[in-house]
């Protein structure tokens, strides 16, 4: 059986400029991860705005302890599968660990994720000088870029674990400066992960590009979760910033629809999903 979107109500495709318009209009952006065509179809059917093929697949699909073992081949394979399940939902794919080792590699990786696999944008972690160069080089070639700041999982060893970032004033100021820097370099979208809600609000107000939070409080322009976390099927303890949307519901479709509704009406994230 193949994934057929014929039964899904037609929607206008979500675009990168469209996401910026959503920020300007105060309409929340709904984003979820997906790793295969069937889940992509579920996102499409629920009217999710953005599907992210995250390198979190290294943890929730492949069973690793971090995202670092994920390769470009893995990302291309899963991105192509997700692309086959989508129609109007915008597709963003992660650049895996070390794809940013130099700008040439970053461009080649983006060419495969966008040109071969069908992503509309690529996500890159951090704001080091070579990352800003890579964002500028991608932007110059009309590849939309989603930046990723705060608790960037590819820096897990530097951070000494998956730790909330930006709690002290100096660290918070640094995250804000990084957000302004990735925006200046040309980023179109920013995922902000694992920071206090007050910093999430500061960053969201300071930049013109949409900020999609995960554990970054309710004031971001949108919210993203790892789909297996929000279905309650990730083994082990559920992260504080996530919620089991399948609990008390009858289907994956209902759970995704509830997430989309709660993000759009501001019910998610609630205080218990946020950090001080
Ligand atoms: O890899 C991923 O799924 C991500 C999200 C957690 C934002 O980067």
XYZ file of C-alpha atoms and ligand atoms in Angstrom:
284
model
C 0.000 0.000 0.000
C 1.385 3.420 -0.838
C 0.629 6.725 0.852
C -2.098 8.480 -1.128
C -3.001 12.080 -0.272
C -6.015 12.121 -2.631
C -8.454 12.060 0.323
C -6.783 15.031 2.069
C -8.624 18.359 1.665
C -6.743 20.699 -0.699
C -4.826 23.501 1.059
C -2.690 26.303 -0.264
C 0.951 25.209 0.046
C 2.777 26.699 3.032
C 5.736 28.806 1.866
C 8.724 30.474 3.507
C 7.325 34.016 2.891
C 3.988 32.665 4.132
C 5.573 31.778 7.488
C 6.869 35.340 7.832
C 3.357 36.617 7.085
C 2.001 34.331 9.813
C 4.373 35.960 12.309
C 3.277 39.425 11.183
C -0.392 38.422 11.557
C 0.154 36.769 14.956
C -0.885 33.333 13.612
C 0.993 30.533 15.371
C 3.094 28.124 13.292
C 2.507 24.404 13.879
C 5.538 22.201 13.260
C 6.173 18.504 13.966
C 8.920 16.093 13.079
C 8.287 13.259 10.620
C 10.599 10.530 9.388
C 8.491 8.552 6.910
C 5.695 8.933 4.357
C 2.894 7.597 6.568
C 3.521 10.076 9.375
C 4.024 12.817 6.772
C 0.543 11.987 5.444
C -0.843 12.370 8.991
C 0.754 15.825 9.292
C -0.583 16.788 5.882
C -4.105 15.606 6.747
C -4.069 17.577 10.027
C -2.980 20.779 8.263
C 0.361 21.017 10.071
C 2.302 23.974 8.634
C 5.852 22.583 8.696
C 7.247 19.031 8.748
C 10.777 18.732 10.070
C 12.922 15.730 9.214
C 15.003 16.172 12.327
C 18.242 14.385 13.033
C 16.388 13.397 16.223
C 15.704 10.353 14.025
C 19.091 9.140 15.270
C 17.565 8.840 18.747
C 13.878 7.985 18.203
C 14.198 5.843 15.045
C 17.738 4.453 15.178
C 18.012 4.176 18.984
C 21.231 6.156 19.484
C 21.899 8.260 22.590
C 22.456 11.433 20.564
C 21.911 12.829 17.065
C 25.612 12.651 16.221
C 25.672 9.271 14.383
C 23.143 10.468 11.774
C 24.684 10.744 8.308
C 23.748 12.713 5.218
C 22.652 9.425 3.571
C 20.201 8.820 6.431
C 18.852 12.372 6.123
C 18.409 12.102 2.345
C 16.637 8.739 2.695
C 14.156 9.936 5.356
C 13.616 13.355 3.738
C 12.707 11.735 0.412
C 10.270 9.399 2.195
C 8.595 12.309 4.010
C 8.427 14.376 0.808
C 6.361 11.601 -0.800
C 3.732 11.936 1.950
C 3.377 15.728 1.756
C 1.603 18.163 -0.497
C 0.993 21.565 1.149
C 2.998 21.170 4.358
C 6.428 22.832 4.068
C 9.329 20.384 4.379
C 12.486 21.302 6.328
C 15.420 18.869 6.653
C 18.254 18.903 9.182
C 21.857 19.205 8.088
C 23.482 16.372 10.058
C 26.490 16.626 12.366
C 29.606 17.873 10.539
C 27.781 18.689 7.298
C 28.897 22.214 8.263
C 32.602 21.291 8.380
C 33.152 23.784 5.558
C 30.871 25.780 3.307
C 31.481 23.453 0.327
C 30.212 20.454 2.307
C 27.231 22.440 3.569
C 26.251 23.427 0.029
C 26.638 19.861 -1.251
C 24.548 18.503 1.622
C 21.850 21.127 0.974
C 21.879 20.290 -2.746
C 21.081 16.669 -1.905
C 18.415 17.461 0.707
C 16.677 20.063 -1.468
C 17.457 18.975 -5.040
C 17.363 15.204 -4.605
C 15.178 14.540 -1.546
C 12.639 17.362 -1.931
C 13.117 19.585 1.141
C 12.155 23.249 0.796
C 14.645 24.414 3.433
C 17.519 23.114 5.527
C 18.123 23.519 9.247
C 21.554 24.244 10.663
C 22.598 24.445 14.321
C 24.553 27.277 15.944
C 25.871 30.704 15.058
C 29.651 30.252 14.955
C 31.379 32.314 12.229
C 31.534 29.358 9.798
C 27.802 28.713 10.354
C 27.002 32.352 9.560
C 29.104 32.001 6.381
C 27.207 28.824 5.482
C 23.836 30.524 6.063
C 24.927 33.405 3.807
C 26.172 30.993 1.117
C 22.910 29.006 1.170
C 20.866 32.214 1.103
C 22.881 33.491 -1.870
C 21.861 30.298 -3.694
C 18.179 30.747 -2.777
C 18.125 27.874 -0.301
C 15.907 28.865 2.635
C 17.586 28.321 5.998
C 16.103 27.462 9.364
C 18.613 28.337 12.096
C 18.613 26.432 15.406
C 19.815 28.037 18.658
C 19.701 27.442 22.423
C 19.969 23.762 23.318
C 21.452 22.605 20.018
C 21.597 18.784 20.290
C 24.706 18.425 18.088
C 26.597 20.293 20.874
C 25.581 17.738 23.521
C 29.172 16.956 24.516
C 30.112 20.649 24.776
C 27.059 21.271 26.972
C 27.720 18.181 29.120
C 24.259 16.787 28.322
C 20.909 18.034 27.049
C 20.877 21.083 29.333
C 18.701 24.195 29.288
C 20.667 27.116 27.839
C 20.557 30.867 28.439
C 19.695 30.829 32.149
C 22.350 33.333 33.220
C 22.185 36.922 31.951
C 25.392 36.657 29.916
C 24.292 33.398 28.276
C 20.854 34.855 27.531
C 22.430 37.923 25.932
C 24.607 35.596 23.832
C 21.593 33.656 22.528
C 19.879 36.942 21.627
C 23.012 38.163 19.808
C 23.185 34.833 17.934
C 19.555 35.172 16.866
C 20.233 38.620 15.440
C 23.382 37.278 13.728
C 21.647 34.349 11.992
C 18.906 36.716 10.878
C 21.498 39.119 9.419
C 23.217 36.206 7.666
C 19.946 35.427 5.893
C 18.117 32.799 7.956
C 14.383 32.648 7.209
C 13.234 30.797 10.279
C 14.627 30.042 13.735
C 14.073 27.015 15.946
C 14.787 27.986 19.553
C 15.209 25.030 21.879
C 15.504 24.593 25.639
C 15.674 28.148 26.973
C 13.741 30.023 29.700
C 10.392 31.417 28.543
C 11.542 34.995 29.187
C 14.413 34.510 26.739
C 12.070 32.882 24.217
C 9.918 35.997 24.401
C 12.914 38.366 24.128
C 14.257 36.624 21.034
C 10.829 36.379 19.392
C 10.246 40.110 19.842
C 13.766 41.068 18.696
C 13.825 39.314 15.312
C 11.636 39.691 12.247
C 11.965 36.041 11.239
C 9.518 33.529 12.759
C 10.750 31.771 15.911
C 9.467 28.233 16.471
C 10.061 27.073 20.033
C 10.605 23.708 21.657
C 10.909 24.176 25.398
C 11.236 27.927 24.799
C 7.926 29.093 26.256
C 4.551 30.215 24.953
C 5.608 33.514 23.356
C 7.368 32.037 20.311
C 5.720 32.406 16.897
C 5.112 28.657 16.743
C 5.869 25.343 18.428
C 7.601 22.158 17.329
C 7.743 18.740 19.008
C 9.284 15.397 18.155
C 6.296 13.370 16.961
C 7.114 10.248 18.969
C 7.348 12.353 22.152
C 3.932 13.932 21.592
C 2.404 10.521 20.877
C 3.902 9.220 24.123
C 5.762 6.375 22.409
C 9.357 7.506 22.999
C 10.735 5.078 25.589
C 11.796 6.499 28.944
C 10.847 9.750 30.617
C 8.934 12.271 28.491
C 10.788 15.611 28.296
C 9.189 18.340 30.466
C 8.590 20.536 27.409
C 6.559 17.840 25.645
C 3.031 16.531 26.199
C 1.372 13.208 25.381
C -1.396 14.301 23.000
C -2.475 10.698 22.325
C -3.469 10.138 25.970
C -7.268 10.057 26.142
C -7.626 10.197 22.355
C -8.422 7.427 19.888
C -5.968 7.930 17.049
C -2.733 9.493 15.865
C -4.842 11.774 13.646
C -6.769 13.081 16.688
C -3.558 13.610 18.657
C -1.936 15.638 15.863
C -5.120 17.666 15.356
C -5.221 18.421 19.113
C -1.594 19.558 19.071
C -2.284 21.843 16.104
C -5.345 23.313 17.806
C -3.579 23.828 21.153
C -0.625 25.566 19.472
C -2.924 27.796 17.424
C -5.089 28.820 20.379
C -2.156 29.218 22.774
C -3.115 26.344 25.109
C 0.241 24.633 24.425
C 2.771 25.036 25.911
C 1.226 25.406 29.391
C 3.362 26.593 32.352
C 4.291 22.995 33.266
C 6.013 22.589 29.850
C 8.159 25.718 30.280
C 11.465 26.650 31.930
C 12.363 29.653 34.179
O 16.114 17.018 15.247
C 15.037 17.488 15.637
O 13.997 16.818 15.694
C 15.009 18.883 16.025
C 13.807 19.345 16.798
C 13.893 18.876 18.184
C 13.634 20.818 16.716
O 15.932 19.601 15.789
